[in-house]
Amino acid sequence: MSEATLIDGRAEAEALRARVAADVAELKARHGLVPGLAVVLVGEDPASEVYVRSKGEQSRAAGMHSVTHKLPADTSQADLVNLVRQLNADPSIHGILVQMPLPPGLDEKAVIEAIDPDKDVDGLHVVNAGRLSQGLPSLAPCTPVGCMILLRQTLGDNLSGLRAVVLGRSILVGRPVAQLLLQADCTVTIAHSRTRDLASVCREADILVAAVGRPRMIPGDWIRPGATVIDVGINRVPFDDPAKAAEGRTKLVGDVDFKSARRVAGAITPVPNGVGPMTVACLLANTVTAARRIRGV
Amino acid sequence: MSEATLIDGRAEAEALRARVAADVAELKARHGLVPGLAVVLVGEDPASEVYVRSKGEQSRAAGMHSVTHKLPADTSQADLVNLVRQLNADPSIHGILVQMPLPPGLDEKAVIEAIDPDKDVDGLHVVNAGRLSQGLPSLAPCTPVGCMILLRQTLGDNLSGLRAVVLGRSILVGRPVAQLLLQADCTVTIAHSRTRDLASVCREADILVAAVGRPRMIPGDWIRPGATVIDVGINRVPFDDPAKAAEGRTKLVGDVDFKSARRVAGAITPVPNGVGPMTVACLLANTVTAARRIRGV
């Protein structure tokens, strides 16, 4: 039995960053436009600090203008919203990202809604969700954008008429990826915790996007032979090896049971190093898109 | 062979109007709140005049405050937007509807975006589309709301886990009805002109919502036995009787071939008198919803 092609998210992310860097260079040379990304971090969550640093480094490496605002954990809602408003008004900034989660007491929804939708490179503003669902130009959340790039690299630009099944209906992944697949003219099914006979529904999929956050819940025999599987799940589980598990060691697995799925699928993203690396690269791409639209070039 | 139950849109619309009237009476008595609907008509399109009159009559009959603004066809964009802004600021108005289509030269999208989303009882504002797609409280377009009421009257309040197939992906019907079905915990598939093997996709449906605008395109053998069929299509076609057709006489038919579908479906909406009558009744219901939210009661 042949094994599925591995979709290499690290290589695709690197290629995307190179395209972004080329776009940035061209925007500078032709229009004197330097796309600018502002990242706001409130408090000292160690994981968030790693993400924020990586976003800053990658945007600078792509030749972008990059600023990071670190605010203390006891920052007030008003001060945070004021900073967002200043960034909205700052012509050197085209993308604004407030790192989530925010410390307790701050209203995440209100902070997101304070961001100018045209600078909302995380694609979380209600106006961007609306534009996306009305098929208008929008900024879509980064992970779904990354899923689409991986699909197009794997299947070609034309996804029209393919049956896509999205497992999970989160605002961050499931719902927007379903919209993007619909925009690409797929026949789209959204399945979720209440779906009956999930195995049969999954087996209809030419494209299966799993975004539920349950480790290895999708076995290989739920997958249509030859299907393209995009596994968005990142779940930490104990090692299979009891000795390692006993030491408390853990590893990352997806929502798909990779071992059995790999024998059935045509192409599949591994976890880690599948969808994950695409997310920050798509943030840079969204910032370039935002800069172009704001400047009208 | 048993025939499908007919879903009586006229009766359901009447029942809904009665519920709205009861809600209005209660809001008046308990909170001194009279829900107010403003309808704006630009130009003299005869069909639009009929709709606008009907909206005014039905809202008054339900005990609501109703105002109709008729503007000449040569009204400027600025004057129209100014009127919308006045209505946004008017505390006696909770719902604003600008009758579409607008005369040539006026920007429909910009007019809709000028409406306060909390008063957008047509559910067309991008913010309402975004709220709907993020699962937040929203005002959804009237026809999809009507479809959901008919479904719940037919199948009961619990639609969880049913497979719903929506044919068509318009901003007015297909996309929002898919969102509402997802909110009701259905497993939702959106099919459209690019869908391959549409017959098989339709046959998966416990709930089939047809909103494509192609007369009788869905034959009975595309329908799963016992399925509930909601036919949103309203298509004018020549009479089947050649003599009548030769006189140029026409009639209304749906997207579903009613005669053959009726023998397979469990329940089906006729055309006319299925979904159609629900739309204005849902406009009244949306206005009551808007009034409650604005007042916080």
XYZ file of C-alpha atoms in Angstrom:
594
model
C 0.000 0.000 0.000
C 1.347 3.424 -0.898
C 1.694 6.061 1.756
C 0.218 9.541 1.635
C 2.331 12.443 0.492
C 3.479 14.439 3.495
C 2.535 18.105 3.300
C 5.587 19.921 4.617
C 4.312 22.944 6.520
C 7.789 24.151 7.398
C 8.883 24.236 3.766
C 5.617 25.864 2.670
C 5.878 28.462 5.423
C 9.436 29.247 4.361
C 8.328 29.600 0.749
C 5.483 31.881 1.816
C 7.844 34.029 3.893
C 10.097 34.332 0.842
C 7.111 35.459 -1.289
C 6.166 37.967 1.416
C 9.724 39.293 1.546
C 9.730 39.701 -2.237
C 6.377 41.520 -2.074
C 7.679 43.787 0.671
C 10.791 44.595 -1.360
C 8.646 45.411 -4.374
C 6.254 47.598 -2.355
C 9.234 49.504 -0.957
C 10.890 49.959 -4.332
C 7.800 50.834 -6.369
C 5.608 52.641 -3.856
C 7.847 53.581 -0.938
C 5.490 51.488 1.164
C 6.854 49.502 4.120
C 4.180 47.198 5.540
C 4.070 47.656 9.318
C 2.917 45.177 11.937
C 2.233 46.117 15.552
C 1.983 43.339 18.107
C 0.572 44.078 21.539
C 1.361 41.828 24.494
C -0.275 42.367 27.868
C 1.255 40.586 30.849
C 3.988 38.000 30.976
C 2.569 34.692 29.830
C 5.703 32.765 28.766
C 4.045 31.035 25.779
C 2.635 34.357 24.544
C 6.098 35.929 24.872
C 7.534 33.224 22.617
C 4.805 33.773 19.998
C 5.178 37.542 20.101
C 8.950 37.371 19.742
C 8.600 35.030 16.789
C 6.099 37.341 15.083
C 8.448 40.292 15.533
C 11.486 38.394 14.259
C 9.712 36.958 11.229
C 8.210 40.292 10.206
C 11.602 42.034 10.490
C 13.230 39.205 8.529
C 10.699 39.832 5.747
C 11.751 43.480 5.635
C 8.645 44.795 7.347
C 8.334 47.545 9.919
C 7.718 45.803 13.209
C 6.832 47.200 16.615
C 6.019 45.322 19.796
C 4.175 46.948 22.664
C 4.569 45.191 25.992
C 2.133 46.310 28.635
C 1.983 45.238 32.280
C -0.616 42.632 33.312
C -2.526 45.264 35.298
C -3.104 47.474 32.252
C -6.628 48.873 32.241
C -9.141 48.198 29.486
C -9.175 51.923 28.676
C -5.380 52.120 28.311
C -5.304 49.050 26.091
C -8.098 50.364 23.882
C -6.321 53.731 23.706
C -3.176 52.052 22.447
C -5.215 50.196 19.811
C -6.741 53.517 18.714
C -3.316 55.102 18.418
C -2.209 52.196 16.233
C -5.400 52.540 14.159
C -4.403 56.142 13.480
C -0.699 55.420 12.866
C -0.012 55.495 9.106
C 3.160 53.396 9.500
C 1.098 50.493 10.893
C -1.045 48.302 8.599
C -1.565 45.313 10.837
C -2.479 45.204 14.521
C -2.414 42.025 16.546
C -3.294 41.857 20.217
C -1.899 38.613 21.568
C -4.548 36.445 23.203
C -5.374 35.390 25.833
C -5.509 38.673 27.739
C -5.056 38.693 31.519
C -8.258 38.276 33.544
C -10.362 41.416 33.806
C -9.716 42.591 30.255
C -12.520 42.241 27.692
C -10.996 40.463 24.675
C -14.043 40.956 22.470
C -14.115 44.712 23.106
C -10.389 45.015 22.392
C -10.759 43.162 19.090
C -13.724 45.333 18.102
C -11.615 48.439 18.779
C -9.155 47.432 16.048
C -9.730 49.046 12.648
C -11.104 46.089 10.603
C -8.773 47.054 7.753
C -5.806 46.504 10.108
C -7.235 43.405 11.818
C -4.607 40.966 10.491
C -5.780 38.279 12.901
C -9.158 38.324 11.104
C -11.125 38.190 14.339
C -13.118 41.422 14.037
C -16.834 40.897 13.486
C -16.648 43.054 10.353
C -14.045 40.747 8.840
C -16.161 37.705 9.727
C -19.079 39.450 8.003
C -17.080 40.381 4.923
C -15.822 36.817 4.692
C -19.311 35.379 5.001
C -20.663 37.828 2.405
C -17.857 36.898 0.015
C -16.307 40.387 0.183
C -12.579 41.159 0.391
C -11.657 40.550 4.012
C -8.811 39.668 6.319
C -9.379 36.046 7.290
C -7.872 34.396 10.370
C -4.303 33.196 9.771
C -4.672 29.459 10.394
C -7.538 29.041 7.876
C -5.556 31.082 5.341
C -2.644 28.713 5.940
C -4.895 25.669 5.407
C -5.972 27.039 2.018
C -2.385 27.670 0.921
C -1.413 24.109 1.843
C -4.452 22.754 -0.031
C -3.630 24.745 -3.157
C 0.022 23.699 -3.033
C -1.138 20.090 -2.826
C -4.135 20.021 -5.187
C -3.513 22.990 -7.458
C -5.313 26.300 -7.603
C -8.617 24.856 -8.748
C -10.525 23.268 -5.877
C -13.896 23.795 -7.575
C -16.465 21.071 -7.003
C -14.410 19.103 -4.483
C -16.247 17.914 -1.407
C -14.745 19.470 1.685
C -15.661 18.414 5.197
C -14.664 20.680 8.070
C -14.685 19.103 11.501
C -15.204 21.738 14.143
C -16.967 25.079 14.069
C -14.774 27.429 16.067
C -14.665 31.125 15.206
C -10.904 30.913 14.847
C -10.657 27.922 12.508
C -13.689 25.809 11.601
C -16.109 28.510 10.518
C -13.665 30.685 8.559
C -12.007 27.732 6.814
C -15.479 26.587 5.729
C -16.076 30.057 4.262
C -12.754 30.016 2.424
C -13.479 26.548 1.011
C -16.882 27.778 -0.143
C -15.220 30.789 -1.761
C -12.982 28.283 -3.573
C -16.169 26.645 -4.938
C -15.930 23.474 -2.869
C -19.104 21.761 -1.710
C -18.657 22.322 2.005
C -19.991 20.348 4.956
C -19.493 21.521 8.533
C -19.512 18.678 11.035
C -19.202 18.981 14.793
C -19.861 17.348 18.142
C -23.565 16.881 17.365
C -22.984 15.266 13.963
C -24.416 11.768 13.665
C -22.359 9.048 11.983
C -19.303 11.235 11.758
C -17.362 8.403 10.106
C -19.667 8.431 7.058
C -19.588 12.201 6.817
C -15.775 12.186 6.904
C -15.681 9.507 4.214
C -17.474 11.862 1.807
C -14.536 14.259 1.905
C -12.083 14.875 -0.890
C -10.689 17.468 1.522
C -10.895 16.832 5.252
C -10.001 19.660 7.609
C -9.871 18.564 11.242
C -10.077 21.307 13.851
C -11.654 19.856 16.942
C -8.838 19.608 19.486
C -9.319 15.940 20.368
C -6.165 13.849 20.058
C -6.284 11.243 17.268
C -10.055 11.128 17.189
C -10.143 10.496 13.415
C -8.928 7.022 12.494
C -7.707 6.100 9.032
C -10.850 4.198 8.145
C -12.892 7.426 8.343
C -10.853 8.812 5.454
C -11.732 8.419 1.810
C -8.842 6.780 -0.037
C -6.787 9.468 -1.719
C -8.297 12.361 0.245
C -6.252 15.382 1.282
C -6.184 15.693 5.067
C -5.382 18.967 6.830
C -4.941 18.406 10.537
C -5.234 21.642 12.503
C -5.277 19.950 15.904
C -2.314 20.390 18.229
C -2.844 18.193 21.268
C -0.329 17.332 23.954
C -0.472 13.674 25.007
C 1.746 11.307 27.017
C 4.278 9.302 25.024
C 3.048 5.923 23.803
C 6.138 4.320 25.342
C 5.099 3.595 28.961
C 8.609 4.248 30.259
C 8.697 7.729 28.744
C 5.092 8.369 29.757
C 5.930 7.394 33.320
C 8.581 10.132 33.302
C 5.786 12.561 32.471
C 7.118 13.179 28.973
C 4.613 14.356 26.412
C 4.445 14.900 22.671
C 2.202 16.708 20.192
C -0.374 14.879 18.083
C -3.150 16.044 15.793
C -6.883 15.365 15.684
C -6.175 12.687 13.080
C -4.578 9.358 13.900
C -1.582 9.958 11.697
C -0.319 6.385 11.537
C -3.523 4.842 10.178
C -4.571 7.935 8.174
C -1.295 8.014 6.335
C -2.041 4.630 4.781
C -5.340 5.857 3.286
C -5.018 9.551 2.514
C -3.521 10.922 -0.692
C -1.785 13.718 1.197
C -1.690 14.661 4.852
C -0.203 17.299 7.124
C 1.880 15.960 10.005
C 1.629 17.317 13.542
C 3.859 19.094 14.386
C 5.255 20.810 11.281
C 2.072 20.792 9.229
C -0.397 23.662 9.608
C 1.372 25.120 12.656
C 4.300 26.848 10.920
C 1.951 28.455 8.379
C 0.161 30.605 10.924
C 2.807 33.278 11.525
C 3.774 33.294 7.840
C 0.101 33.992 7.014
C 0.099 36.814 9.550
C 2.877 38.440 7.511
C 0.953 37.799 4.290
C -2.191 39.327 5.812
C -0.170 42.390 6.827
C 1.065 42.836 3.253
C -2.525 42.450 1.997
C -3.723 45.035 4.516
C -0.943 47.454 3.557
C -1.759 47.144 -0.140
C -5.454 47.775 0.436
C -4.921 50.706 2.792
C -2.570 52.327 0.280
C -4.628 51.214 -2.719
C -1.728 49.571 -4.571
C -47.825 5.973 -1.532
C -48.459 8.611 1.095
C -48.058 12.240 0.219
C -45.887 14.742 2.036
C -47.412 16.989 4.660
C -47.926 20.444 3.200
C -46.252 23.163 5.214
C -48.757 26.003 5.214
C -46.763 29.219 5.078
C -49.860 31.403 5.167
C -51.103 29.816 8.367
C -47.643 29.911 9.963
C -47.189 33.553 8.992
C -50.565 34.398 10.494
C -49.641 32.576 13.700
C -46.316 34.433 13.810
C -48.034 37.787 13.286
C -50.344 36.921 16.186
C -47.340 36.135 18.399
C -45.712 39.411 17.342
C -48.906 41.339 18.131
C -49.054 39.704 21.564
C -45.386 40.598 22.178
C -46.029 44.175 21.090
C -49.011 44.448 23.425
C -46.921 43.116 26.296
C -44.015 45.472 25.573
C -46.424 48.404 25.547
C -48.141 47.366 28.763
C -45.070 46.385 30.763
C -42.400 48.731 29.416
C -44.210 51.502 27.558
C -42.223 50.349 24.522
C -43.789 50.531 21.058
C -41.575 48.782 18.497
C -41.151 51.097 15.513
C -40.376 50.149 11.926
C -39.285 52.660 9.279
C -39.480 51.622 5.649
C -37.728 53.733 3.019
C -38.796 53.553 -0.620
C -36.868 55.401 -3.314
C -38.538 55.780 -6.689
C -41.764 54.292 -7.969
C -41.139 50.661 -8.804
C -44.663 49.163 -8.696
C -43.598 45.836 -7.152
C -41.611 47.662 -4.470
C -44.634 49.871 -3.722
C -46.739 46.774 -3.115
C -44.151 45.292 -0.751
C -43.687 48.546 1.132
C -47.436 49.013 1.560
C -47.759 45.468 2.851
C -44.937 45.976 5.354
C -46.581 49.143 6.629
C -50.020 47.541 6.929
C -48.785 44.425 8.656
C -46.685 46.333 11.166
C -49.608 48.639 12.037
C -51.903 45.615 12.329
C -49.478 44.148 14.876
C -49.747 47.354 16.928
C -46.338 48.664 15.964
C -45.280 52.214 15.184
C -44.842 52.355 11.425
C -43.473 55.079 9.203
C -42.895 55.010 5.467
C -40.559 57.456 3.755
C -41.121 57.804 0.022
C -38.337 59.585 -1.786
C -38.180 60.540 -5.459
C -36.153 58.383 -7.844
C -33.589 61.167 -8.269
C -32.753 61.312 -4.556
C -29.018 61.715 -4.018
C -26.898 59.202 -2.160
C -26.124 61.862 0.452
C -29.800 62.644 1.083
C -30.653 58.954 1.384
C -27.799 58.317 3.803
C -28.827 61.387 5.795
C -32.335 60.016 6.173
C -30.895 56.686 7.339
C -28.775 58.527 9.913
C -31.819 60.423 11.188
C -33.623 57.120 11.600
C -30.579 55.644 13.358
C -30.839 58.495 15.882
C -34.641 58.357 16.235
C -35.529 56.613 19.521
C -39.050 55.767 18.284
C -37.554 53.635 15.469
C -36.068 50.179 16.172
C -36.057 48.739 12.683
C -34.944 50.369 9.423
C -35.556 48.797 6.049
C -34.507 50.385 2.780
C -36.471 48.690 0.024
C -34.255 47.159 -2.644
C -33.488 47.478 -5.489
C -32.546 51.168 -5.413
C -32.756 53.247 -8.598
C -29.586 53.266 -10.721
C -26.844 55.544 -9.430
C -27.458 54.830 -5.760
C -24.957 52.627 -3.916
C -27.023 49.919 -2.184
C -24.085 48.535 -0.225
C -23.165 51.961 1.177
C -26.780 52.620 2.165
C -27.027 49.301 3.998
C -23.737 49.961 5.788
C -25.097 53.334 6.942
C -27.872 51.601 8.897
C -27.189 51.059 12.597
C -26.589 47.265 12.737
C -28.833 47.077 15.798
C -31.703 48.463 13.666
C -30.873 46.482 10.532
C -34.013 44.317 10.544
C -33.288 43.098 7.013
C -30.105 41.502 8.377
C -28.001 42.652 5.439
C -25.391 44.756 7.269
C -21.911 43.251 7.249
C -21.821 43.449 11.050
C -24.948 41.299 11.280
C -23.466 38.804 8.836
C -20.353 38.744 11.029
C -22.295 38.333 14.263
C -24.294 35.513 12.678
C -21.162 33.770 11.459
C -19.483 34.149 14.858
C -22.561 32.729 16.590
C -23.338 36.025 18.351
C -26.802 37.565 18.787
C -27.620 39.128 15.437
C -30.445 40.204 13.182
C -30.594 37.583 10.429
C -32.226 38.136 7.040
C -35.995 37.591 7.138
C -36.378 34.738 4.656
C -33.829 32.481 6.410
C -35.492 33.274 9.752
C -38.788 32.234 8.165
C -37.275 28.967 6.917
C -36.141 28.118 10.442
C -39.565 28.828 11.920
C -41.215 26.549 9.346
C -38.651 23.829 10.055
C -39.223 24.013 13.795
C -42.998 24.001 13.368
C -42.609 20.862 11.247
C -39.848 18.954 13.044
C -39.969 20.355 16.559
C -37.516 22.651 18.300
C -34.671 20.152 18.339
C -32.963 19.926 14.943
C -29.668 18.775 16.472
C -27.701 16.279 14.407
C -29.978 16.386 11.368
C -28.240 16.624 8.024
C -29.192 19.826 6.280
C -28.312 20.579 2.680
C -28.623 24.162 1.481
C -28.729 24.631 -2.269
C -27.512 28.094 -3.174
C -25.076 30.449 -1.491
C -26.610 33.894 -1.834
C -25.984 36.515 0.826
C -29.732 36.942 1.241
C -30.751 33.297 1.695
C -28.271 30.456 1.192
C -25.411 31.613 3.373
C -27.455 32.908 6.316
C -29.810 29.908 6.368
C -26.724 27.670 6.495
C -25.500 29.658 9.502
C -28.858 29.357 11.251
C -28.971 25.609 10.605
C -25.454 25.306 12.034
C -26.551 27.311 15.063
C -29.372 24.768 15.440
C -26.688 22.025 15.564
C -27.465 20.540 12.170
C -24.654 19.037 10.108
C -24.754 21.532 7.261
C -23.693 21.142 3.636
C -23.708 24.081 1.239
C -24.142 23.025 -2.380
C -24.150 25.294 -5.436
C -23.656 25.534 -9.168
C -20.182 23.971 -8.969
C -21.296 20.996 -6.885
C -20.654 17.646 -8.512
C -23.339 14.956 -8.375
C -25.880 17.283 -6.855
C -28.455 14.486 -6.806
C -26.395 12.436 -4.327
C -25.687 15.457 -2.160
C -29.406 16.292 -2.027
C -30.237 12.691 -1.112
C -28.125 13.008 2.060
C -30.482 15.671 3.388
C -32.918 15.251 6.245
C -33.584 18.937 5.631
C -33.296 20.296 2.098
C -33.420 24.062 1.612
C -33.552 25.068 -2.051
C -32.615 28.664 -2.854
C -31.189 28.737 -6.340
C -33.836 30.446 -8.466
C -34.101 27.771 -11.155
C -37.639 26.523 -11.781
C -38.251 22.885 -10.769
C -34.597 21.961 -10.990
C -34.858 19.468 -8.114
C -36.847 16.370 -9.050
C -38.440 14.061 -6.517
C -35.829 11.362 -6.933
C -33.151 13.704 -5.553
C -35.017 13.781 -2.246
C -34.453 11.373 0.608
C -37.745 9.674 1.499
C -39.283 11.463 4.447
C -37.071 14.557 4.194
C -38.363 18.024 5.002
C -38.149 20.260 1.940
C -38.126 24.061 2.195
C -38.437 25.607 -1.240
C -37.362 29.248 -1.241
C -37.460 29.599 -5.023
C -40.105 31.804 -6.591
C -39.850 31.456 -10.358
C -42.340 32.689 -12.929
C -42.897 30.168 -15.741
C -45.430 29.724 -18.541
C -48.454 27.582 -17.719
C -48.050 23.876 -18.516
C -51.319 24.025 -20.473
C -50.225 25.096 -23.989
C -53.425 27.067 -24.553
C -52.858 29.177 -21.432
C -49.132 29.448 -22.189
C -49.944 30.692 -25.682
C -51.935 33.515 -24.076
C -48.742 34.489 -22.272
C -50.155 33.455 -18.917
C -47.607 32.556 -16.276
C -47.564 31.003 -12.832
C -45.171 30.727 -9.908
C -43.175 27.584 -9.219
C -40.356 26.762 -6.827
C -36.878 25.365 -7.316
C -38.293 21.941 -6.449
C -40.497 19.944 -8.788
C -43.442 19.929 -6.418
C -45.432 17.159 -8.057
C -42.710 14.505 -7.890
C -41.153 15.805 -4.651
C -44.458 15.608 -2.842
C -44.534 11.842 -3.315
C -41.144 11.377 -1.612
C -40.726 14.106 0.995
C -42.088 13.887 4.516
C -43.094 17.532 4.474
C -42.770 20.244 1.855
C -43.519 23.926 1.384
C -45.659 24.748 -1.644
C -44.902 27.665 -3.971
C -46.633 30.044 -3.645
C -47.818 30.132 -0.012
C -44.845 28.365 1.529
C -41.832 30.429 2.551
C -43.049 33.604 0.822
C -45.652 34.747 3.358
C -43.185 34.261 6.225
C -40.825 36.994 5.073
C -42.810 40.070 6.104
C -43.965 38.360 9.298
C -40.295 37.753 10.150
C -39.548 41.404 9.462
C -42.039 42.273 12.210
C -40.491 39.656 14.512
C -37.008 41.062 13.829
C -38.278 44.549 14.672
C -39.597 43.328 18.012
C -36.252 41.598 18.664
C -34.391 44.797 17.797
C -36.654 46.887 20.029
C -36.141 44.532 22.985
C -32.370 44.584 22.599
C -32.138 48.348 22.144
C -34.237 48.884 25.253
C -32.647 45.981 27.109
C -35.929 44.251 28.005
